[in-house]
CSV table of C-alpha atoms in Angstrom, one decimal:
chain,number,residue,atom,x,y,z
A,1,UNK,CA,60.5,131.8,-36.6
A,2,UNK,CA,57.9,128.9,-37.3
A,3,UNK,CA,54.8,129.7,-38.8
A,4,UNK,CA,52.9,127.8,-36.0
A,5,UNK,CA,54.5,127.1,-32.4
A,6,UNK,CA,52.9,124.6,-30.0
A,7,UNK,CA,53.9,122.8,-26.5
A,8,UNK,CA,55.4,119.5,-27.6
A,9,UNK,CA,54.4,118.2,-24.2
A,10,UNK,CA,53.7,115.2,-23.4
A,11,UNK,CA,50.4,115.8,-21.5
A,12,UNK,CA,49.7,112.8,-19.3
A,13,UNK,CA,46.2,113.5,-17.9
A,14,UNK,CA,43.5,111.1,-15.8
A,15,UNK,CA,40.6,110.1,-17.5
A,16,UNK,CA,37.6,112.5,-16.9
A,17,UNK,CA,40.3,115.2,-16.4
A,18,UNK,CA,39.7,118.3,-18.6
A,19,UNK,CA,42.8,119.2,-21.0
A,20,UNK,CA,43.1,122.4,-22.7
A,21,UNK,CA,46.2,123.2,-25.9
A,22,UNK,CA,47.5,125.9,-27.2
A,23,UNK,CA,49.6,127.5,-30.0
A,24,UNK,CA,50.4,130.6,-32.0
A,25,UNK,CA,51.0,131.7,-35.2
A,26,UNK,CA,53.4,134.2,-36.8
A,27,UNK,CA,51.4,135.4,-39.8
A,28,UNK,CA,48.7,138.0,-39.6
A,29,UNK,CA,47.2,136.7,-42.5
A,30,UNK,CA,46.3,134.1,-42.3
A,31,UNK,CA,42.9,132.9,-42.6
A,32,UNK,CA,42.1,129.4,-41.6
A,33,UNK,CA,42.7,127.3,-38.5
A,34,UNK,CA,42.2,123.9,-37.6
A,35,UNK,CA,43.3,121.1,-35.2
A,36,UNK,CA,44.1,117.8,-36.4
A,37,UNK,CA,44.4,114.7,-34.7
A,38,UNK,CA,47.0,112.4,-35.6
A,39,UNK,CA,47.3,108.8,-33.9
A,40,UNK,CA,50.9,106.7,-33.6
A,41,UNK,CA,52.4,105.7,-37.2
A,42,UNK,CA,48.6,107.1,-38.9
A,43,UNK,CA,47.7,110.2,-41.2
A,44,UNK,CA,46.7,113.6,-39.6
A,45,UNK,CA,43.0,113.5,-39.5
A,46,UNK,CA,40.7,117.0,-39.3
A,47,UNK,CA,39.3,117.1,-35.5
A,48,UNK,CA,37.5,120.3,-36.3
A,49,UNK,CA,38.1,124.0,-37.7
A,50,UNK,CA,38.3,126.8,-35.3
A,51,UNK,CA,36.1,129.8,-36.1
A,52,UNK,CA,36.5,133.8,-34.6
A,53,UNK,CA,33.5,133.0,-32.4
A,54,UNK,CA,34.6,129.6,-30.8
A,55,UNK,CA,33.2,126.4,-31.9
A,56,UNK,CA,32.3,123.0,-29.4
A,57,UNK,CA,31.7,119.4,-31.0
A,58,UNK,CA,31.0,117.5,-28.2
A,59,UNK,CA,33.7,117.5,-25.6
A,60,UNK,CA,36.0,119.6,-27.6
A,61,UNK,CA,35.8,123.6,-27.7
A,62,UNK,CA,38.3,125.3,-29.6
A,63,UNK,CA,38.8,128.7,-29.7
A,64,UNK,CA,40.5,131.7,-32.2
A,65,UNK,CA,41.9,135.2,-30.7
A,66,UNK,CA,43.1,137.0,-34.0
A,67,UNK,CA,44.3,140.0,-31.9
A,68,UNK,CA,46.8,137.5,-30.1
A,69,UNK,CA,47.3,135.2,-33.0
A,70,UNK,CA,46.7,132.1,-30.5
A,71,UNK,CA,44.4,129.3,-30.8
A,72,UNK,CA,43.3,126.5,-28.1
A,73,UNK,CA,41.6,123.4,-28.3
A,74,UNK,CA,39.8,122.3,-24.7
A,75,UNK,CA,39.0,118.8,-24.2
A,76,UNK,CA,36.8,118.1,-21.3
A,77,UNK,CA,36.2,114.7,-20.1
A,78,UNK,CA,39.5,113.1,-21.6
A,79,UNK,CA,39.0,109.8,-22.4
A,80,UNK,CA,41.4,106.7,-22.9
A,81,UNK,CA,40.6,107.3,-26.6
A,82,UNK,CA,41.6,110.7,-26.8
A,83,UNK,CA,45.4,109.4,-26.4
A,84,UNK,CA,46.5,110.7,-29.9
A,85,UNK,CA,49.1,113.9,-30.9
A,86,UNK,CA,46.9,116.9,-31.4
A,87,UNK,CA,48.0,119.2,-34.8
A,88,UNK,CA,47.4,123.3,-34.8
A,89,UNK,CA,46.9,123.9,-38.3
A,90,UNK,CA,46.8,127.3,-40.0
A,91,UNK,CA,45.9,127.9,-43.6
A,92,UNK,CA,48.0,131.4,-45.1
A,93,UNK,CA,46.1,132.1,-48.6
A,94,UNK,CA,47.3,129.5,-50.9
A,95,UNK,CA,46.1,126.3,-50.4
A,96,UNK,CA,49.0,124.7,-48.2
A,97,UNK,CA,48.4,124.2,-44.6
A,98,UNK,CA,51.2,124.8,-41.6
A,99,UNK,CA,51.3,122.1,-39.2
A,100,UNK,CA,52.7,122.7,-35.6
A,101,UNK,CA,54.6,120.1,-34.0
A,102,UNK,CA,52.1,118.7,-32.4
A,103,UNK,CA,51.1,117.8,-28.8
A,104,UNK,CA,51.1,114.6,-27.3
A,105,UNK,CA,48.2,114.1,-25.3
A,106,UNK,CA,47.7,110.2,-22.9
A,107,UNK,CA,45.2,110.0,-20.9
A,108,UNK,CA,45.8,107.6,-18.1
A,109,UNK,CA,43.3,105.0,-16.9
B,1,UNK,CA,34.8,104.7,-50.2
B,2,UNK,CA,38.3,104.5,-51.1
B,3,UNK,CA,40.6,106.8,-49.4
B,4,UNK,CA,44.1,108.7,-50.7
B,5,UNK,CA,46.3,105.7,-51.3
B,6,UNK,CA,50.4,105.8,-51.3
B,7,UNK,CA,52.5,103.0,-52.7
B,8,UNK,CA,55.0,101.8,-51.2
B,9,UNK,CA,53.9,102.1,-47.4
B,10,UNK,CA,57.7,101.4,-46.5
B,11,UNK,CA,60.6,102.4,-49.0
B,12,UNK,CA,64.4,101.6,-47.7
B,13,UNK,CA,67.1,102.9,-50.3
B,14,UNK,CA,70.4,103.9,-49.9
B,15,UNK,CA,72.3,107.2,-50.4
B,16,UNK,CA,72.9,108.4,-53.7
B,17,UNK,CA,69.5,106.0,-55.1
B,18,UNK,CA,66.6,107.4,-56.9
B,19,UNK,CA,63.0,106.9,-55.9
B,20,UNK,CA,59.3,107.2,-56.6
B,21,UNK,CA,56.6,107.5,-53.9
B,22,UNK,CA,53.1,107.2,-55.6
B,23,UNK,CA,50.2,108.7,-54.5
B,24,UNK,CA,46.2,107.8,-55.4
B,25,UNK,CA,43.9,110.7,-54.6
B,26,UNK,CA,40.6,110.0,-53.6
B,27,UNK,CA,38.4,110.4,-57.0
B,28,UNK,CA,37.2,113.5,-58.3
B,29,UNK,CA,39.3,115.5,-56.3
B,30,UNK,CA,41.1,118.5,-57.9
B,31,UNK,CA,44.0,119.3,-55.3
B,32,UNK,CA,46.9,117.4,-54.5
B,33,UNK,CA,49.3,118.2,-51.8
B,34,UNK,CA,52.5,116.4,-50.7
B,35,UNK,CA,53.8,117.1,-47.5
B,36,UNK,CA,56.8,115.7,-45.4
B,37,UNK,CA,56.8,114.9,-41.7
B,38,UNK,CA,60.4,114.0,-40.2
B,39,UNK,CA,60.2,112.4,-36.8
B,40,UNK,CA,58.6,114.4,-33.4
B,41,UNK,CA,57.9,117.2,-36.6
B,42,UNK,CA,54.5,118.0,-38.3
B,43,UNK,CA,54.0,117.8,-41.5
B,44,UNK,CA,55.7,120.3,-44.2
B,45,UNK,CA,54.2,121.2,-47.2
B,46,UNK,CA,56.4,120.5,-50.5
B,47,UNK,CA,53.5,120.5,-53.1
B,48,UNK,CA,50.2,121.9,-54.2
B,49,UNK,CA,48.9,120.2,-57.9
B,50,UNK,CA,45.3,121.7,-59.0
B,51,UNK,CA,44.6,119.7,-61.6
B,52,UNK,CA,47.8,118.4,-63.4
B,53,UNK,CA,50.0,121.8,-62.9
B,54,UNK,CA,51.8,122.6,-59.9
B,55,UNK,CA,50.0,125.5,-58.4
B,56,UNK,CA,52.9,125.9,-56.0
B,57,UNK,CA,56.1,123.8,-55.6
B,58,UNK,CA,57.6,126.5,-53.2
B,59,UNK,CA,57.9,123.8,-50.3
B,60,UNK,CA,60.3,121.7,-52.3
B,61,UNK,CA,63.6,121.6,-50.1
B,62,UNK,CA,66.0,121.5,-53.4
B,63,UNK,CA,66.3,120.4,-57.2
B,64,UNK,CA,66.5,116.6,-56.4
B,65,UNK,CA,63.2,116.7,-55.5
B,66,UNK,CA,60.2,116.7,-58.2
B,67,UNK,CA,56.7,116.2,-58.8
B,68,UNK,CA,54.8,115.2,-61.4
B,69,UNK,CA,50.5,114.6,-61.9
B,70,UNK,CA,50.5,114.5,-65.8
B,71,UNK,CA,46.3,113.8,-66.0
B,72,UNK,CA,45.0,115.4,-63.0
B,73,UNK,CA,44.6,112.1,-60.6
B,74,UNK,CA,47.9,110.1,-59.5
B,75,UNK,CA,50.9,111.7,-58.4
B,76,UNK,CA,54.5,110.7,-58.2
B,77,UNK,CA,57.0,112.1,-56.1
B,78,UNK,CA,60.6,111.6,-57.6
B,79,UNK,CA,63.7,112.2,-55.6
B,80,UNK,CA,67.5,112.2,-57.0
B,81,UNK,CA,70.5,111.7,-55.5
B,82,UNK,CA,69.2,110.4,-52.2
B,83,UNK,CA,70.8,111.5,-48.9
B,84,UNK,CA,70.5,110.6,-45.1
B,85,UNK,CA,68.1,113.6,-44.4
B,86,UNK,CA,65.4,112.8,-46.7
B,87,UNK,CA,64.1,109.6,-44.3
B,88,UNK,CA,61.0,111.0,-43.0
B,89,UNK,CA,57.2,110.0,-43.7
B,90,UNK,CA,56.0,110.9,-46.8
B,91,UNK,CA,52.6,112.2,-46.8
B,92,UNK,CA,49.8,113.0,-50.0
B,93,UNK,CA,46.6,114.4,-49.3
B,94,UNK,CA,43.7,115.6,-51.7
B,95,UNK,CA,40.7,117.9,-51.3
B,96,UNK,CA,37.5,118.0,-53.6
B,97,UNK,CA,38.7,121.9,-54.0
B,98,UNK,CA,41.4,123.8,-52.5
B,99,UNK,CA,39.0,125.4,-50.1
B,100,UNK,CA,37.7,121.8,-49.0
B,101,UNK,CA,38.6,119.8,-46.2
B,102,UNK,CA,42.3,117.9,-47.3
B,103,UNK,CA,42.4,114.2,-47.0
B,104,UNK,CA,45.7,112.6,-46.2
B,105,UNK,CA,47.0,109.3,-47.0
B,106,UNK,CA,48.7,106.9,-44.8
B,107,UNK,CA,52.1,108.1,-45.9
B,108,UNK,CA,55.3,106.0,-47.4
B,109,UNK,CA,58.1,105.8,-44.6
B,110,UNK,CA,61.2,106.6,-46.7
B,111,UNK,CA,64.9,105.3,-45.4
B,112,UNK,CA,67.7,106.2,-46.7
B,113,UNK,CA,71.1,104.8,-45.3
Protein backbone atom coordinates (compact mmCIF):
# COMPACT_ATOMS: atom_id res chain seq x y z
CA UNK A 1 0.00 0.00 0.00
CA UNK A 2 1.41 3.57 -0.81
CA UNK A 3 2.19 5.78 1.87
CA UNK A 4 0.08 8.60 0.13
CA UNK A 5 -2.73 7.84 -2.52
CA UNK A 6 -4.19 10.67 -4.67
CA UNK A 7 -6.68 11.01 -7.88
CA UNK A 8 -4.29 11.14 -10.78
CA UNK A 9 -6.99 13.04 -12.64
CA UNK A 10 -6.72 15.13 -14.97
CA UNK A 11 -9.00 17.83 -13.65
CA UNK A 12 -10.04 20.17 -16.54
CA UNK A 13 -11.96 22.96 -14.91
CA UNK A 14 -13.23 26.61 -16.24
CA UNK A 15 -11.63 29.50 -15.05
CA UNK A 16 -13.37 31.04 -11.93
CA UNK A 17 -14.60 27.40 -11.26
CA UNK A 18 -13.78 26.30 -7.64
CA UNK A 19 -11.63 22.87 -7.52
CA UNK A 20 -11.19 21.01 -4.53
CA UNK A 21 -8.20 17.56 -4.17
CA UNK A 22 -7.90 15.00 -2.15
CA UNK A 23 -5.69 12.22 -0.81
CA UNK A 24 -4.87 9.81 2.03
CA UNK A 25 -2.31 8.46 3.89
CA UNK A 26 -1.49 5.02 5.26
CA UNK A 27 0.61 5.89 8.32
CA UNK A 28 -0.90 6.99 11.64
CA UNK A 29 2.17 8.71 12.42
CA UNK A 30 2.76 10.80 10.70
CA UNK A 31 3.12 14.23 11.49
CA UNK A 32 3.50 16.76 8.74
CA UNK A 33 1.53 17.48 5.54
CA UNK A 34 1.87 19.64 2.75
CA UNK A 35 0.83 20.26 -0.87
CA UNK A 36 3.30 21.00 -3.41
CA UNK A 37 2.87 22.43 -6.67
CA UNK A 38 4.87 21.16 -9.42
CA UNK A 39 4.67 22.77 -13.07
CA UNK A 40 5.55 20.70 -16.52
CA UNK A 41 9.44 19.49 -16.63
CA UNK A 42 10.03 22.01 -13.14
CA UNK A 43 10.95 21.10 -9.33
CA UNK A 44 8.06 20.53 -6.74
CA UNK A 45 7.61 23.75 -5.12
CA UNK A 46 5.88 24.14 -1.36
CA UNK A 47 2.18 25.65 -1.96
CA UNK A 48 1.51 25.59 1.65
CA UNK A 49 1.44 23.21 4.87
CA UNK A 50 -1.75 21.89 6.12
CA UNK A 51 -2.41 22.23 9.81
CA UNK A 52 -5.20 20.16 12.23
CA UNK A 53 -7.25 23.32 12.15
CA UNK A 54 -7.38 24.17 8.39
CA UNK A 55 -5.32 26.80 6.85
CA UNK A 56 -6.39 29.50 3.69
CA UNK A 57 -3.62 31.57 1.67
CA UNK A 58 -5.65 33.38 -0.57
CA UNK A 59 -7.72 31.20 -2.79
CA UNK A 60 -6.45 28.09 -1.45
CA UNK A 61 -7.87 26.27 1.81
CA UNK A 62 -6.45 23.15 2.73
CA UNK A 63 -7.60 21.07 5.24
CA UNK A 64 -6.25 17.91 7.68
CA UNK A 65 -8.76 15.15 9.30
CA UNK A 66 -6.29 12.90 11.37
CA UNK A 67 -9.23 10.65 12.37
CA UNK A 68 -9.64 9.79 8.51
CA UNK A 69 -6.04 10.19 7.52
CA UNK A 70 -7.29 12.43 4.48
CA UNK A 71 -6.20 15.74 3.47
CA UNK A 72 -7.78 18.34 0.71
CA UNK A 73 -6.55 21.33 -0.88
CA UNK A 74 -9.69 23.71 -2.32
CA UNK A 75 -8.86 26.17 -4.81
CA UNK A 76 -11.54 28.65 -5.49
CA UNK A 77 -11.50 30.94 -8.30
CA UNK A 78 -9.09 28.64 -10.61
CA UNK A 79 -7.18 30.63 -12.66
CA UNK A 80 -5.34 29.93 -16.06
CA UNK A 81 -2.18 30.04 -13.81
CA UNK A 82 -3.21 27.53 -11.48
CA UNK A 83 -2.69 24.81 -14.49
CA UNK A 84 0.22 22.93 -12.70
CA UNK A 85 0.24 19.04 -11.01
CA UNK A 86 -0.74 19.50 -7.39
CA UNK A 87 1.72 17.05 -4.75
CA UNK A 88 0.08 15.68 -1.26
CA UNK A 89 3.04 15.50 0.80
CA UNK A 90 3.30 13.79 4.16
CA UNK A 91 6.24 13.92 6.46
CA UNK A 92 6.54 10.27 8.81
CA UNK A 93 9.32 11.31 11.57
CA UNK A 94 12.56 11.28 9.85
CA UNK A 95 13.16 13.93 7.73
CA UNK A 96 12.05 12.33 4.19
CA UNK A 97 8.89 13.49 2.74
CA UNK A 98 6.19 10.97 0.75
CA UNK A 99 5.01 12.42 -2.35
CA UNK A 100 1.66 11.30 -3.93
CA UNK A 101 1.34 10.94 -7.48
CA UNK A 102 0.07 14.04 -8.04
CA UNK A 103 -3.01 15.66 -9.63
CA UNK A 104 -3.16 17.35 -12.76
CA UNK A 105 -5.14 20.25 -12.57
CA UNK A 106 -5.95 22.81 -16.31
CA UNK A 107 -7.93 25.24 -15.98
CA UNK A 108 -9.53 26.12 -19.28
CA UNK A 109 -9.98 29.65 -20.58
CA UNK B 1 19.83 34.15 -4.11
CA UNK B 2 21.17 31.18 -5.61
CA UNK B 3 18.92 28.22 -5.53
CA UNK B 4 19.81 24.10 -5.17
CA UNK B 5 21.72 23.59 -8.41
CA UNK B 6 22.15 19.91 -10.27
CA UNK B 7 24.76 19.30 -13.02
CA UNK B 8 24.09 17.80 -15.66
CA UNK B 9 20.30 19.02 -16.37
CA UNK B 10 20.21 16.09 -19.06
CA UNK B 11 22.48 12.87 -18.74
CA UNK B 12 21.97 10.10 -21.66
CA UNK B 13 24.15 6.84 -20.96
CA UNK B 14 23.84 3.51 -21.87
CA UNK B 15 23.24 0.26 -19.91
CA UNK B 16 25.91 -1.19 -18.03
CA UNK B 17 27.70 2.84 -17.72
CA UNK B 18 28.51 4.53 -14.55
CA UNK B 19 27.35 8.00 -13.60
CA UNK B 20 27.49 10.98 -11.41
CA UNK B 21 24.59 13.47 -10.86
CA UNK B 22 25.87 16.53 -8.81
CA UNK B 23 23.97 18.44 -6.68
CA UNK B 24 24.71 22.27 -5.15
CA UNK B 25 22.65 22.92 -2.07
CA UNK B 26 21.59 26.29 -1.41
CA UNK B 27 24.41 27.68 1.25
CA UNK B 28 24.30 27.16 4.79
CA UNK B 29 21.96 24.49 4.58
CA UNK B 30 22.46 21.37 6.71
CA UNK B 31 20.11 18.62 5.00
CA UNK B 32 20.36 17.10 1.76
CA UNK B 33 17.88 14.86 0.28
CA UNK B 34 17.89 13.08 -3.13
CA UNK B 35 14.83 11.92 -4.35
CA UNK B 36 13.68 10.18 -7.73
CA UNK B 37 10.64 10.92 -9.76
CA UNK B 38 9.96 8.36 -12.77
CA UNK B 39 7.40 9.54 -15.27
CA UNK B 40 3.38 10.29 -14.09
CA UNK B 41 5.15 9.27 -10.45
CA UNK B 42 6.05 11.65 -7.46
CA UNK B 43 8.97 11.96 -6.16
CA UNK B 44 10.75 8.99 -4.06
CA UNK B 45 13.06 9.63 -1.40
CA UNK B 46 16.52 7.73 -1.78
CA UNK B 47 18.68 9.96 0.62
CA UNK B 48 18.79 12.05 3.73
CA UNK B 49 22.61 13.70 4.39
CA UNK B 50 22.69 16.04 7.70
CA UNK B 51 25.76 17.37 7.45
CA UNK B 52 28.32 15.08 5.54
CA UNK B 53 26.85 11.51 7.00
CA UNK B 54 23.95 9.85 5.65
CA UNK B 55 21.21 10.13 8.24
CA UNK B 56 19.22 7.70 6.23
CA UNK B 57 19.95 5.91 2.89
CA UNK B 58 16.98 3.56 3.42
CA UNK B 59 15.28 4.84 0.05
CA UNK B 60 18.16 3.54 -1.98
CA UNK B 61 16.59 0.91 -4.46
CA UNK B 62 19.94 -1.36 -4.43
CA UNK B 63 23.84 -1.49 -3.97
CA UNK B 64 24.54 0.28 -7.42
CA UNK B 65 23.36 3.10 -6.13
CA UNK B 66 25.44 5.52 -3.65
CA UNK B 67 25.88 8.78 -2.16
CA UNK B 68 28.43 10.69 -1.05
CA UNK B 69 28.61 14.60 0.70
CA UNK B 70 32.22 14.35 2.04
CA UNK B 71 32.21 18.35 3.61
CA UNK B 72 28.73 18.94 4.39
CA UNK B 73 27.73 21.14 0.98
CA UNK B 74 27.86 19.26 -2.53
CA UNK B 75 26.48 16.03 -3.10
CA UNK B 76 27.15 13.40 -5.68
CA UNK B 77 24.95 10.73 -6.53
CA UNK B 78 26.87 7.71 -8.16
CA UNK B 79 25.19 4.83 -9.94
CA UNK B 80 26.82 1.39 -11.16
CA UNK B 81 25.96 -0.79 -13.55
CA UNK B 82 23.33 1.26 -15.28
CA UNK B 83 20.09 -0.35 -16.33
CA UNK B 84 16.83 0.63 -18.43
CA UNK B 85 14.85 1.38 -15.13
CA UNK B 86 16.97 3.92 -13.65
CA UNK B 87 15.80 6.77 -16.40
CA UNK B 88 13.74 9.01 -14.37
CA UNK B 89 14.32 12.65 -13.06
CA UNK B 90 16.74 12.98 -10.58
CA UNK B 91 15.82 15.36 -7.93
CA UNK B 92 18.18 17.16 -4.81
CA UNK B 93 16.66 19.30 -2.43
CA UNK B 94 18.14 21.05 0.82
CA UNK B 95 16.56 22.59 3.99
CA UNK B 96 18.24 25.16 6.44
CA UNK B 97 17.30 22.16 9.10
CA UNK B 98 15.58 19.04 8.72
CA UNK B 99 12.45 20.60 10.20
CA UNK B 100 12.65 23.57 7.61
CA UNK B 101 10.92 23.94 4.50
CA UNK B 102 13.00 21.58 1.70
CA UNK B 103 14.14 23.28 -1.45
CA UNK B 104 14.40 21.25 -4.57
CA UNK B 105 16.54 21.59 -7.52
CA UNK B 106 15.55 21.45 -11.11
CA UNK B 107 16.57 17.82 -11.35
CA UNK B 108 19.01 15.97 -13.94
CA UNK B 109 16.81 13.80 -16.54
CA UNK B 110 18.83 10.53 -16.58
CA UNK B 111 18.52 8.04 -19.80
CA UNK B 112 19.67 5.08 -19.93
CA UNK B 113 19.31 2.94 -23.16
Amino acid sequence: RKEVEQDPGPFNVPEGATVAFNCTYSNSASQSFFWYRQDCRKEPKLLMSVYSSGNEDGRFTAQLNRASQYISLLIRDSKLSDSATYLCVVKTGANNLFFGTGTRLTVIP
Amino acid sequence: GAGVSQTPSNKVTEKGKYVELRCDPISGHTALYWYRQSLGQGPEFLIYFQGTGAADDSGLPNDRFFAVRPEGSVSTLKIQRTERGDSAVYLCASSFTPDNEQFFGPGTRLTVL
